[in-house]
Amino acid sequence: MTSFLSDTLSNPRFQLLLTAVLSGATVASLILGYQALEREERLEELKSSIPQLADNSHEANKLNDFGAASDAAANKEDARNQALAKRAQAGDFDEELILEQLARNRVFLTPEGLARLRESFVVVVGCGGVGSHCVAALARSGVSNIRLIDFDQVTLSSLNRHAVATLADVGTSKVHCLQRRLIAIAPWVKFDLQQEKFEAAVADRILGPWENGRRPDFIVDAIDNIETKVELLKYCYDNKLPVISAMGAGCKSDPTRIVVGDIGASRDDGLSRATRRRLKLLGITSGIPVVYSTEQSGEGKAELLPLPEEEFQKGSVGDLGVMPNFRVRILPVLGTMPAVFGLTAANHVILSITGYPLDYAPAKGREKMYEGIMTYVAGSEDRLARSLGLDTVGLKTPLTMGDVAFLSEELYHGRSIISGISTKIVLIRWRRPEGPSMYVIGEGKDVQKCSTVRLRDLVCMTKEEATRHEKEIFKAGKSLEELYDQETIERVETKLASAAKYEQFR
């Protein structure tokens, strides 16, 4: 054993291998030691870079009253403006100076008109491109009590169309941004800021009276979300609150096509069309003034941008919206157009409050046509029930004027689905009902008879076509295929599917 160890240790190859192993271990130890020392030094540097709590030189900047990071120069200006506004709103501001600033409006609107404007209370819902220009015009013109409602913040991409926002306002709330800038122009104007999303559930509170108990003299709808827009307009309509609604400024470029008209007359605007459909299903066919554009889309013009295919592959594209039911695709907006919409709305509010003569285009007189169509539907349902052997005395149809307006105007565009003719149009069932065409509730003098007809059952035809349809389908029992070609049947089925979809909004 001893000789084996002696021979091994004296072997040159073993000695070379042992030397290499020891050298490698030494080098590895040096490297690891150096790395450990280096880590220790970096850790010490990192610890020393953290300021001590007692070191006042590293205090975080506090947010100012408008929700933005403080800046010494800006804060001095804001402080002066706030101090002046506080005095002015408390009555400590020379009335002569206010009247001088409003002198041109005073001459135009008369002193009495300007006085009404200064006493008024206006609510603006939505403070983006349209709303901000409207608010700025109202404040400059003399409205002294303004409530701003918007949940959103100023973004960099919105600076192309916002009335007063600057780079310094990016990230701050839109309502605070407007107040911050406008008190520097009209310090006597009182702002009530509501940084929240309008919903029907909070309407009574955020559309409620001013601090002196005064109800809103006017409400401006500058919302670009259909669901919220319809809720606001329905609330104002039901509660008899004066309102003007701004329709879509996106994808528009011709300021000469912007008009003020009744909601029932706005035909060429996408947002207006969708809003009008929902309102008609709620029974509102007219009576709401809107600012809209008659400009038509066309080749080479801007349009709603599609979402990239990879976004669809990731999952639900609805998750991309800032809030549920909000648009997820980008709508191109020329910065000048929201300003024209907003100023037009403000102009309408000012003239309405002051009583200045206003040539307002009336809604189209379609009520008589709707009444005639409702009468025809009632008669058709009565004849159908009698042909089935039912007692139709006192039979009613569950349709409203809004339903008729929606079907005839919005769904069928005032034309027969069969021939495209636009005169003497009526509504009639498309299919002969498989079961009873009416149901009965109660008995005796308390009996109620109601047709089972729904929006999804009715199609638009001329009176002559409807008479033929009733005779062949309801009385003779022919099939639709015997009377119409396949293209017509498919066209009708598409319309009926759309009607079924919109029934959920009734």
Short mmCIF file of C-alpha atoms in Angstrom, two decimals:
data_model
loop_
_atom_site.label_atom_id
_atom_site.label_comp_id
_atom_site.label_asym_id
_atom_site.label_seq_id
_atom_site.Cartn_x
_atom_site.Cartn_y
_atom_site.Cartn_z
CA MET A 1 0.00 0.00 0.00
CA THR A 2 2.84 2.33 0.94
CA SER A 3 4.73 1.47 -2.23
CA PHE A 4 1.58 2.13 -4.29
CA LEU A 5 1.17 5.61 -2.83
CA SER A 6 4.87 6.30 -3.25
CA ASP A 7 4.75 5.21 -6.90
CA THR A 8 1.60 7.26 -7.55
CA LEU A 9 2.95 10.42 -5.98
CA SER A 10 6.23 10.11 -7.85
CA ASN A 11 4.39 9.65 -11.17
CA PRO A 12 4.88 12.83 -13.32
CA ARG A 13 1.38 12.52 -14.83
CA PHE A 14 -0.28 12.42 -11.41
CA GLN A 15 1.80 15.36 -10.26
CA LEU A 16 0.71 17.35 -13.35
CA LEU A 17 -2.97 16.48 -12.77
CA LEU A 18 -2.79 17.41 -9.09
CA THR A 19 -1.14 20.74 -9.95
CA ALA A 20 -3.91 21.52 -12.45
CA VAL A 21 -6.66 20.70 -9.93
CA LEU A 22 -5.10 22.85 -7.21
CA SER A 23 -4.55 25.74 -9.64
CA GLY A 24 -8.19 25.59 -10.81
CA ALA A 25 -9.47 25.53 -7.25
CA THR A 26 -7.32 28.53 -6.38
CA VAL A 27 -8.52 30.50 -9.41
CA ALA A 28 -12.16 29.60 -8.68
CA SER A 29 -11.78 30.73 -5.08
CA LEU A 30 -10.31 34.04 -6.18
CA ILE A 31 -13.12 34.64 -8.71
CA LEU A 32 -15.89 33.78 -6.24
CA GLY A 33 -14.28 35.94 -3.60
CA TYR A 34 -14.02 38.87 -6.00
CA GLN A 35 -17.66 38.51 -7.04
CA ALA A 36 -18.82 38.37 -3.42
CA LEU A 37 -16.80 41.50 -2.64
CA GLU A 38 -18.25 43.26 -5.69
CA ARG A 39 -21.83 42.34 -4.66
CA GLU A 40 -21.18 43.66 -1.19
CA GLU A 41 -19.91 46.97 -2.57
CA ARG A 42 -22.94 47.35 -4.88
CA LEU A 43 -25.30 46.62 -2.01
CA GLU A 44 -23.62 49.26 0.11
CA GLU A 45 -23.89 51.79 -2.74
CA LEU A 46 -27.59 51.00 -3.16
CA LYS A 47 -28.27 51.39 0.56
CA SER A 48 -26.42 54.68 0.67
CA SER A 49 -28.47 56.02 -2.28
CA ILE A 50 -31.77 55.68 -0.35
CA PRO A 51 -32.54 59.04 1.32
CA GLN A 52 -33.11 59.15 5.03
CA LEU A 53 -36.60 60.04 6.23
CA ALA A 54 -35.20 63.00 8.09
CA ASP A 55 -33.61 64.37 4.89
CA ASN A 56 -36.07 67.07 3.75
CA SER A 57 -34.27 67.51 0.44
CA HIS A 58 -35.84 64.27 -0.81
CA GLU A 59 -39.46 64.96 0.06
CA ALA A 60 -42.00 63.91 -2.58
CA ASN A 61 -43.79 66.66 -4.48
CA LYS A 62 -47.34 67.11 -3.29
CA LEU A 63 -50.26 67.21 -5.72
CA ASN A 64 -51.83 70.60 -6.23
CA ASP A 65 -55.53 71.40 -5.90
CA PHE A 66 -56.12 70.31 -9.49
CA GLY A 67 -54.64 66.83 -9.06
CA ALA A 68 -51.37 67.52 -10.88
CA ALA A 69 -47.77 67.49 -9.69
CA SER A 70 -46.76 70.74 -8.10
CA ASP A 71 -44.57 73.18 -9.95
CA ALA A 72 -43.31 76.25 -8.14
CA ALA A 73 -43.90 78.68 -11.04
CA ALA A 74 -47.27 77.20 -11.95
CA ASN A 75 -48.37 77.06 -8.34
CA LYS A 76 -47.84 80.77 -7.92
CA GLU A 77 -50.03 81.48 -10.93
CA ASP A 78 -52.68 78.98 -9.80
CA ALA A 79 -52.61 80.41 -6.30
CA ARG A 80 -53.24 83.93 -7.62
CA ASN A 81 -56.09 82.69 -9.84
CA GLN A 82 -57.67 80.72 -7.00
CA ALA A 83 -57.43 83.63 -4.62
CA LEU A 84 -59.01 85.97 -7.16
CA ALA A 85 -61.75 83.44 -7.97
CA LYS A 86 -62.54 82.96 -4.30
CA ARG A 87 -62.97 86.70 -3.84
CA ALA A 88 -64.96 87.12 -7.04
CA GLN A 89 -67.35 84.28 -6.23
CA ALA A 90 -67.89 85.76 -2.77
CA GLY A 91 -68.91 89.05 -4.38
CA ASP A 92 -65.62 90.88 -3.85
CA PHE A 93 -65.10 91.79 -7.50
CA ASP A 94 -65.90 95.04 -9.26
CA GLU A 95 -69.18 94.69 -11.16
CA GLU A 96 -68.01 97.27 -13.68
CA LEU A 97 -65.12 95.03 -14.65
CA ILE A 98 -67.45 92.07 -15.22
CA LEU A 99 -69.82 94.16 -17.34
CA GLU A 100 -66.90 95.51 -19.34
CA GLN A 101 -65.66 91.98 -20.03
CA LEU A 102 -69.18 90.98 -21.12
CA ALA A 103 -69.89 94.26 -22.93
CA ARG A 104 -70.29 92.78 -26.43
CA ASN A 105 -72.68 90.09 -25.20
CA ARG A 106 -74.60 92.69 -23.23
CA VAL A 107 -75.16 94.78 -26.36
CA PHE A 108 -76.14 91.75 -28.41
CA LEU A 109 -78.38 90.00 -25.89
CA THR A 110 -79.66 93.18 -24.16
CA PRO A 111 -79.00 93.86 -20.46
CA GLU A 112 -82.04 91.80 -19.48
CA GLY A 113 -80.88 88.84 -21.56
CA LEU A 114 -77.37 88.99 -20.13
CA ALA A 115 -78.81 89.14 -16.61
CA ARG A 116 -80.77 85.93 -17.25
CA LEU A 117 -77.63 84.31 -18.63
CA ARG A 118 -75.57 85.31 -15.59
CA GLU A 119 -78.18 83.87 -13.23
CA SER A 120 -78.47 80.61 -15.13
CA PHE A 121 -77.28 77.16 -14.12
CA VAL A 122 -75.96 74.90 -16.90
CA VAL A 123 -74.80 71.28 -16.65
CA VAL A 124 -72.31 69.89 -19.17
CA VAL A 125 -71.99 66.11 -19.27
CA GLY A 126 -68.78 65.11 -21.03
CA CYS A 127 -65.75 67.43 -20.98
CA GLY A 128 -63.72 66.19 -23.92
CA GLY A 129 -63.30 67.90 -27.29
CA VAL A 130 -66.95 68.94 -27.70
CA GLY A 131 -67.74 69.55 -24.04
CA SER A 132 -64.62 71.59 -23.28
CA HIS A 133 -65.28 74.07 -26.10
CA CYS A 134 -68.90 74.35 -25.01
CA VAL A 135 -67.93 75.03 -21.38
CA ALA A 136 -65.30 77.57 -22.37
CA ALA A 137 -67.83 79.47 -24.51
CA LEU A 138 -70.46 79.41 -21.76
CA ALA A 139 -68.03 80.70 -19.13
CA ARG A 140 -66.72 83.45 -21.42
CA SER A 141 -70.27 84.48 -22.35
CA GLY A 142 -71.52 85.02 -18.81
CA VAL A 143 -73.02 81.78 -17.44
CA SER A 144 -72.08 81.97 -13.75
CA ASN A 145 -73.04 78.51 -12.46
CA ILE A 146 -71.67 75.52 -14.33
CA ARG A 147 -71.61 71.88 -13.27
CA LEU A 148 -69.06 69.66 -15.02
CA ILE A 149 -69.54 65.89 -15.19
CA ASP A 150 -66.84 63.59 -16.54
CA PHE A 151 -64.95 60.62 -15.10
CA ASP A 152 -62.02 60.75 -17.54
CA GLN A 153 -58.57 62.34 -17.56
CA VAL A 154 -56.75 64.49 -20.09
CA THR A 155 -54.59 62.39 -22.42
CA LEU A 156 -51.81 63.39 -24.76
CA SER A 157 -53.84 62.38 -27.81
CA SER A 158 -56.76 64.61 -26.75
CA LEU A 159 -54.74 67.83 -26.90
CA ASN A 160 -55.52 68.18 -30.62
CA ARG A 161 -59.17 68.94 -29.81
CA HIS A 162 -59.43 70.05 -26.16
CA ALA A 163 -60.29 73.71 -25.64
CA VAL A 164 -57.92 74.63 -22.81
CA ALA A 165 -55.74 71.63 -21.84
CA THR A 166 -51.94 71.89 -22.07
CA LEU A 167 -49.12 69.38 -21.71
CA ALA A 168 -49.03 70.18 -18.02
CA ASP A 169 -52.65 68.96 -17.71
CA VAL A 170 -52.04 65.48 -19.14
CA GLY A 171 -53.05 62.95 -16.51
CA THR A 172 -55.29 65.34 -14.58
CA SER A 173 -59.08 65.05 -14.55
CA LYS A 174 -60.90 66.87 -17.33
CA VAL A 175 -63.24 68.66 -14.95
CA HIS A 176 -60.37 70.04 -12.83
CA CYS A 177 -58.46 71.02 -15.96
CA LEU A 178 -61.39 73.11 -17.19
CA GLN A 179 -61.89 74.79 -13.84
CA ARG A 180 -58.18 75.51 -13.49
CA ARG A 181 -57.97 77.28 -16.85
CA LEU A 182 -61.33 79.03 -16.92
CA ILE A 183 -61.17 80.70 -13.48
CA ALA A 184 -58.18 82.56 -14.91
CA ILE A 185 -60.53 83.96 -17.60
CA ALA A 186 -63.79 84.42 -15.69
CA PRO A 187 -63.03 84.24 -11.95
CA TRP A 188 -66.63 84.94 -10.95
CA VAL A 189 -67.91 81.69 -12.53
CA LYS A 190 -68.74 78.99 -9.95
CA PHE A 191 -67.91 75.42 -10.95
CA ASP A 192 -69.38 72.30 -9.41
CA LEU A 193 -67.09 69.40 -10.31
CA GLN A 194 -68.46 65.86 -10.54
CA GLN A 195 -65.64 63.51 -11.50
CA GLU A 196 -67.72 60.42 -12.17
CA LYS A 197 -69.46 58.59 -14.98
CA PHE A 198 -73.06 59.54 -15.64
CA GLU A 199 -75.50 56.70 -15.07
CA ALA A 200 -79.25 56.54 -14.60
CA ALA A 201 -78.70 55.40 -11.00
CA VAL A 202 -76.99 58.69 -10.06
CA ALA A 203 -78.97 61.03 -12.31
CA ASP A 204 -81.13 62.49 -9.55
CA ARG A 205 -78.05 63.49 -7.59
CA ILE A 206 -75.66 64.84 -10.23
CA LEU A 207 -78.39 66.53 -12.25
CA GLY A 208 -80.05 67.91 -9.14
CA PRO A 209 -80.49 71.57 -8.18
CA TRP A 210 -77.68 74.07 -7.56
CA GLU A 211 -76.85 75.02 -3.99
CA ASN A 212 -79.55 77.71 -4.05
CA GLY A 213 -82.20 75.17 -5.11
CA ARG A 214 -82.26 76.26 -8.76
CA ARG A 215 -82.88 73.47 -11.25
CA PRO A 216 -80.65 73.28 -14.35
CA ASP A 217 -81.69 75.84 -16.94
CA PHE A 218 -80.03 73.70 -19.60
CA ILE A 219 -78.13 70.44 -19.88
CA VAL A 220 -75.55 69.81 -22.60
CA ASP A 221 -74.98 66.21 -23.64
CA ALA A 222 -71.42 65.86 -24.96
CA ILE A 223 -71.14 62.10 -24.37
CA ASP A 224 -69.78 59.84 -27.10
CA ASN A 225 -71.03 56.55 -25.59
CA ILE A 226 -74.46 55.45 -26.86
CA GLU A 227 -75.65 53.65 -23.72
CA THR A 228 -74.89 56.59 -21.44
CA LYS A 229 -76.15 59.11 -23.97
CA VAL A 230 -79.55 57.43 -24.21
CA GLU A 231 -79.85 57.23 -20.41
CA LEU A 232 -79.13 60.95 -20.08
CA LEU A 233 -81.55 62.01 -22.82
CA LYS A 234 -84.29 59.74 -21.49
CA TYR A 235 -83.88 61.23 -18.00
CA CYS A 236 -84.00 64.80 -19.30
CA TYR A 237 -87.03 64.03 -21.48
CA ASP A 238 -88.94 62.38 -18.64
CA ASN A 239 -88.10 65.13 -16.15
CA LYS A 240 -88.70 67.99 -18.60
CA LEU A 241 -85.15 69.31 -18.33
CA PRO A 242 -84.03 71.40 -21.34
CA VAL A 243 -81.24 69.55 -23.10
CA ILE A 244 -79.24 69.72 -26.30
CA SER A 245 -77.26 66.73 -27.49
CA ALA A 246 -74.09 66.76 -29.57
CA MET A 247 -73.85 63.91 -32.03
CA GLY A 248 -70.70 62.46 -33.57
CA ALA A 249 -67.87 64.81 -34.57
CA GLY A 250 -65.60 61.90 -35.50
CA CYS A 251 -64.82 61.26 -39.18
CA LYS A 252 -66.36 64.65 -40.09
CA SER A 253 -64.47 67.38 -41.94
CA ASP A 254 -67.02 69.83 -43.41
CA PRO A 255 -68.08 72.52 -40.90
CA THR A 256 -70.71 73.87 -43.32
CA ARG A 257 -72.74 70.65 -42.86
CA ILE A 258 -73.19 71.04 -39.09
CA VAL A 259 -76.75 71.96 -38.16
CA VAL A 260 -79.10 72.08 -35.18
CA GLY A 261 -82.28 70.08 -35.61
CA ASP A 262 -84.68 67.74 -33.90
CA ILE A 263 -83.52 64.23 -33.03
CA GLY A 264 -86.21 62.91 -35.35
CA ALA A 265 -84.76 64.80 -38.32
CA SER A 266 -81.10 63.77 -37.95
CA ARG A 267 -80.60 61.15 -40.65
CA ASP A 268 -76.99 61.21 -41.78
CA ASP A 269 -75.03 60.76 -38.55
CA GLY A 270 -74.01 57.34 -37.21
CA LEU A 271 -74.15 58.24 -33.51
CA SER A 272 -77.42 60.09 -34.06
CA ARG A 273 -78.92 57.12 -35.89
CA ALA A 274 -78.03 54.68 -33.12
CA THR A 275 -79.23 57.10 -30.41
CA ARG A 276 -82.46 57.80 -32.28
CA ARG A 277 -83.22 54.10 -32.62
CA ARG A 278 -82.81 53.49 -28.91
CA LEU A 279 -84.91 56.53 -28.01
CA LYS A 280 -87.72 55.53 -30.36
CA LEU A 281 -87.86 52.15 -28.69
CA LEU A 282 -88.29 54.07 -25.42
CA GLY A 283 -91.14 56.07 -26.90
CA ILE A 284 -89.18 59.26 -27.71
CA THR A 285 -89.52 60.22 -31.37
CA SER A 286 -88.91 63.98 -31.25
CA GLY A 287 -88.56 66.95 -28.93
CA ILE A 288 -84.80 66.82 -28.31
CA PRO A 289 -82.59 69.32 -30.19
CA VAL A 290 -79.31 67.90 -31.44
CA VAL A 291 -76.16 69.18 -33.12
CA TYR A 292 -75.31 66.88 -35.99
CA SER A 293 -73.60 66.79 -39.36
CA THR A 294 -75.26 65.96 -42.67
CA GLU A 295 -71.87 65.06 -44.16
CA GLN A 296 -71.83 61.67 -45.87
CA SER A 297 -68.96 59.21 -45.66
CA GLY A 298 -67.22 58.43 -48.92
CA GLU A 299 -64.14 57.12 -50.64
CA GLY A 300 -60.96 58.60 -49.26
CA LYS A 301 -62.65 59.94 -46.11
CA ALA A 302 -61.76 58.92 -42.56
CA GLU A 303 -63.60 56.02 -40.96
CA LEU A 304 -63.53 53.99 -37.75
CA LEU A 305 -60.22 52.13 -37.62
CA PRO A 306 -60.34 48.31 -37.45
CA LEU A 307 -58.72 46.43 -34.60
CA PRO A 308 -55.54 44.51 -35.46
CA GLU A 309 -56.11 40.78 -35.96
CA GLU A 310 -53.74 39.94 -33.10
CA GLU A 311 -56.10 41.69 -30.65
CA PHE A 312 -58.91 39.32 -31.64
CA GLN A 313 -56.60 36.35 -31.17
CA LYS A 314 -55.77 37.44 -27.61
CA GLY A 315 -59.37 37.03 -26.48
CA SER A 316 -62.31 39.29 -25.73
CA VAL A 317 -61.79 42.63 -27.46
CA GLY A 318 -64.31 44.19 -25.08
CA ASP A 319 -61.61 44.11 -22.42
CA LEU A 320 -59.72 46.77 -24.40
CA GLY A 321 -62.30 49.46 -23.64
CA VAL A 322 -61.68 52.00 -20.91
CA MET A 323 -64.97 50.87 -19.36
CA PRO A 324 -67.57 48.19 -20.16
CA ASN A 325 -69.67 49.02 -23.28
CA PHE A 326 -67.25 51.76 -24.36
CA ARG A 327 -65.78 51.91 -27.85
CA VAL A 328 -62.55 49.95 -28.28
CA ARG A 329 -61.63 51.02 -31.81
CA ILE A 330 -60.01 54.35 -32.63
CA LEU A 331 -62.31 56.99 -34.14
CA PRO A 332 -60.38 59.51 -36.28
CA VAL A 333 -61.15 63.08 -35.20
CA LEU A 334 -60.14 66.27 -36.98
CA GLY A 335 -59.36 68.67 -34.14
CA THR A 336 -61.42 71.55 -35.54
CA MET A 337 -64.73 69.67 -35.74
CA PRO A 338 -65.40 69.01 -32.01
CA ALA A 339 -64.83 72.74 -31.47
CA VAL A 340 -67.54 73.61 -34.01
CA PHE A 341 -69.94 71.10 -32.42
CA GLY A 342 -69.24 72.43 -28.93
CA LEU A 343 -69.55 76.08 -29.89
CA THR A 344 -72.80 75.36 -31.77
CA ALA A 345 -74.26 73.70 -28.67
CA ALA A 346 -73.15 76.61 -26.47
CA ASN A 347 -74.67 79.06 -28.93
CA HIS A 348 -78.01 77.25 -28.75
CA VAL A 349 -77.95 77.24 -24.95
CA ILE A 350 -77.12 80.96 -24.74
CA LEU A 351 -79.87 81.99 -27.17
CA SER A 352 -82.44 79.72 -25.52
CA ILE A 353 -81.75 81.00 -21.98
CA THR A 354 -81.74 84.66 -22.97
CA GLY A 355 -84.86 84.40 -25.15
CA TYR A 356 -83.08 85.57 -28.28
CA PRO A 357 -85.09 84.77 -31.46
CA LEU A 358 -84.09 81.33 -32.71
CA ASP A 359 -85.25 79.83 -35.99
CA TYR A 360 -85.39 76.23 -34.88
CA ALA A 361 -86.09 73.67 -37.59
CA PRO A 362 -89.15 71.67 -36.48
CA ALA A 363 -89.25 67.89 -36.52
CA LYS A 364 -90.79 66.28 -39.56
CA GLY A 365 -94.55 65.96 -39.25
CA ARG A 366 -94.74 62.18 -39.28
CA GLU A 367 -97.14 61.65 -36.40
CA LYS A 368 -100.19 61.34 -38.65
CA MET A 369 -98.40 58.72 -40.72
CA TYR A 370 -97.50 56.76 -37.57
CA GLU A 371 -101.09 56.93 -36.35
CA GLY A 372 -102.31 55.62 -39.69
CA ILE A 373 -99.88 52.71 -39.55
CA MET A 374 -100.93 51.86 -35.99
CA THR A 375 -104.57 51.88 -37.08
CA TYR A 376 -103.76 49.55 -39.95
CA VAL A 377 -101.91 47.12 -37.66
CA ALA A 378 -104.84 47.10 -35.24
CA GLY A 379 -107.26 46.40 -38.10
CA SER A 380 -105.07 43.66 -39.54
CA GLU A 381 -104.75 41.94 -36.16
CA ASP A 382 -108.52 42.17 -35.68
CA ARG A 383 -109.21 40.56 -39.04
CA LEU A 384 -106.62 37.84 -38.40
CA ALA A 385 -108.12 36.96 -34.99
CA ARG A 386 -111.63 36.82 -36.44
CA SER A 387 -110.45 34.53 -39.23
CA LEU A 388 -109.21 32.19 -36.48
CA GLY A 389 -112.66 32.22 -34.85
CA LEU A 390 -111.76 34.50 -31.93
CA ASP A 391 -113.87 37.21 -30.33
CA THR A 392 -112.04 40.46 -31.06
CA VAL A 393 -114.25 42.98 -29.26
CA GLY A 394 -111.92 45.29 -27.33
CA LEU A 395 -108.74 43.83 -28.90
CA LYS A 396 -105.63 45.96 -28.33
CA THR A 397 -102.17 45.86 -29.90
CA PRO A 398 -99.01 46.19 -27.73
CA LEU A 399 -97.37 48.78 -30.00
CA THR A 400 -96.47 52.38 -29.27
CA MET A 401 -95.88 55.34 -31.55
CA GLY A 402 -92.15 54.83 -30.91
CA ASP A 403 -92.36 51.21 -32.07
CA VAL A 404 -94.04 52.23 -35.30
CA ALA A 405 -91.53 55.04 -35.85
CA PHE A 406 -88.62 52.70 -35.26
CA LEU A 407 -89.87 49.99 -37.61
CA SER A 408 -91.05 52.23 -40.42
CA GLU A 409 -88.26 54.82 -40.34
CA GLU A 410 -85.18 53.19 -38.85
CA LEU A 411 -85.50 49.55 -39.81
CA TYR A 412 -87.24 49.80 -43.16
CA HIS A 413 -86.18 53.38 -44.01
CA GLY A 414 -89.71 54.35 -45.00
CA ARG A 415 -89.82 51.87 -47.90
CA SER A 416 -91.60 48.63 -48.70
CA ILE A 417 -89.39 45.60 -48.11
CA ILE A 418 -91.03 44.01 -51.16
CA SER A 419 -90.82 46.71 -53.83
CA GLY A 420 -88.92 49.62 -52.29
CA ILE A 421 -91.86 51.98 -52.81
CA SER A 422 -92.07 54.74 -50.18
CA THR A 423 -95.72 55.82 -50.47
CA LYS A 424 -98.72 54.49 -48.52
CA ILE A 425 -96.60 52.19 -46.35
CA VAL A 426 -98.05 50.05 -43.54
CA LEU A 427 -96.90 47.31 -41.17
CA ILE A 428 -98.23 43.76 -41.24
CA ARG A 429 -97.31 40.34 -39.85
CA TRP A 430 -94.91 38.39 -42.03
CA ARG A 431 -96.04 34.91 -40.97
CA ARG A 432 -99.42 33.50 -40.09
CA PRO A 433 -99.19 32.72 -36.34
CA GLU A 434 -98.95 29.02 -35.46
CA GLY A 435 -100.93 29.50 -32.24
CA PRO A 436 -103.53 32.05 -31.11
CA SER A 437 -102.96 35.58 -32.37
CA MET A 438 -104.25 37.06 -29.11
CA TYR A 439 -104.50 36.30 -25.42
CA VAL A 440 -107.20 37.09 -22.89
CA ILE A 441 -106.77 38.23 -19.28
CA GLY A 442 -109.69 38.42 -16.85
CA GLU A 443 -113.35 38.03 -17.64
CA GLY A 444 -116.58 39.97 -17.76
CA LYS A 445 -116.23 43.72 -17.57
CA ASP A 446 -112.57 43.38 -16.51
CA VAL A 447 -111.54 41.33 -19.55
CA GLN A 448 -108.48 42.44 -21.48
CA LYS A 449 -107.68 41.20 -24.98
CA CYS A 450 -104.25 41.79 -26.46
CA SER A 451 -102.61 40.81 -29.72
CA THR A 452 -99.46 38.66 -29.55
CA VAL A 453 -97.76 40.64 -32.31
CA ARG A 454 -94.17 41.75 -31.64
CA LEU A 455 -91.66 43.95 -33.45
CA ARG A 456 -89.97 40.85 -34.86
CA ASP A 457 -93.25 39.80 -36.53
CA LEU A 458 -93.90 42.95 -38.58
CA VAL A 459 -92.68 43.96 -42.02
CA CYS A 460 -93.14 47.15 -44.01
CA MET A 461 -95.17 47.02 -47.25
CA THR A 462 -97.36 49.29 -49.30
CA LYS A 463 -101.04 49.09 -48.50
CA GLU A 464 -101.71 47.20 -51.75
CA GLU A 465 -98.94 44.68 -51.04
CA ALA A 466 -100.21 44.18 -47.49
CA THR A 467 -103.77 43.52 -48.75
CA ARG A 468 -102.42 40.84 -51.12
CA HIS A 469 -100.21 39.39 -48.36
CA GLU A 470 -103.14 39.17 -45.94
CA LYS A 471 -105.37 37.54 -48.54
CA GLU A 472 -102.86 34.92 -49.72
CA ILE A 473 -100.93 34.12 -46.50
CA PHE A 474 -103.52 34.60 -43.75
CA LYS A 475 -106.74 33.65 -45.51
CA ALA A 476 -105.71 31.29 -48.32
CA GLY A 477 -103.00 29.68 -46.20
CA LYS A 478 -100.27 29.84 -48.83
CA SER A 479 -96.62 29.55 -47.85
CA LEU A 480 -94.19 32.44 -48.14
CA GLU A 481 -92.25 30.53 -50.79
CA GLU A 482 -95.34 30.39 -52.99
CA LEU A 483 -95.75 34.15 -52.90
CA TYR A 484 -92.19 35.53 -52.76
CA ASP A 485 -88.79 34.68 -54.23
CA GLN A 486 -85.93 33.48 -52.06
CA GLU A 487 -84.04 36.79 -52.23
CA THR A 488 -87.04 38.69 -50.82
CA ILE A 489 -87.55 36.13 -48.05
CA GLU A 490 -83.90 36.34 -47.00
CA ARG A 491 -84.03 40.15 -47.04
CA VAL A 492 -87.09 40.10 -44.79
CA GLU A 493 -85.56 37.56 -42.39
CA THR A 494 -82.51 39.80 -41.97
CA LYS A 495 -84.74 42.74 -41.02
CA LEU A 496 -86.79 40.64 -38.60
CA ALA A 497 -83.59 39.47 -36.90
CA SER A 498 -82.57 43.12 -36.44
CA ALA A 499 -85.98 43.91 -34.95
CA ALA A 500 -85.60 41.02 -32.50
CA LYS A 501 -82.22 42.35 -31.45
CA TYR A 502 -83.60 45.82 -30.72
CA GLU A 503 -86.61 44.51 -28.79
CA GLN A 504 -84.36 44.19 -25.73
CA PHE A 505 -84.16 47.98 -25.52
CA ARG A 506 -87.93 48.50 -25.33
#
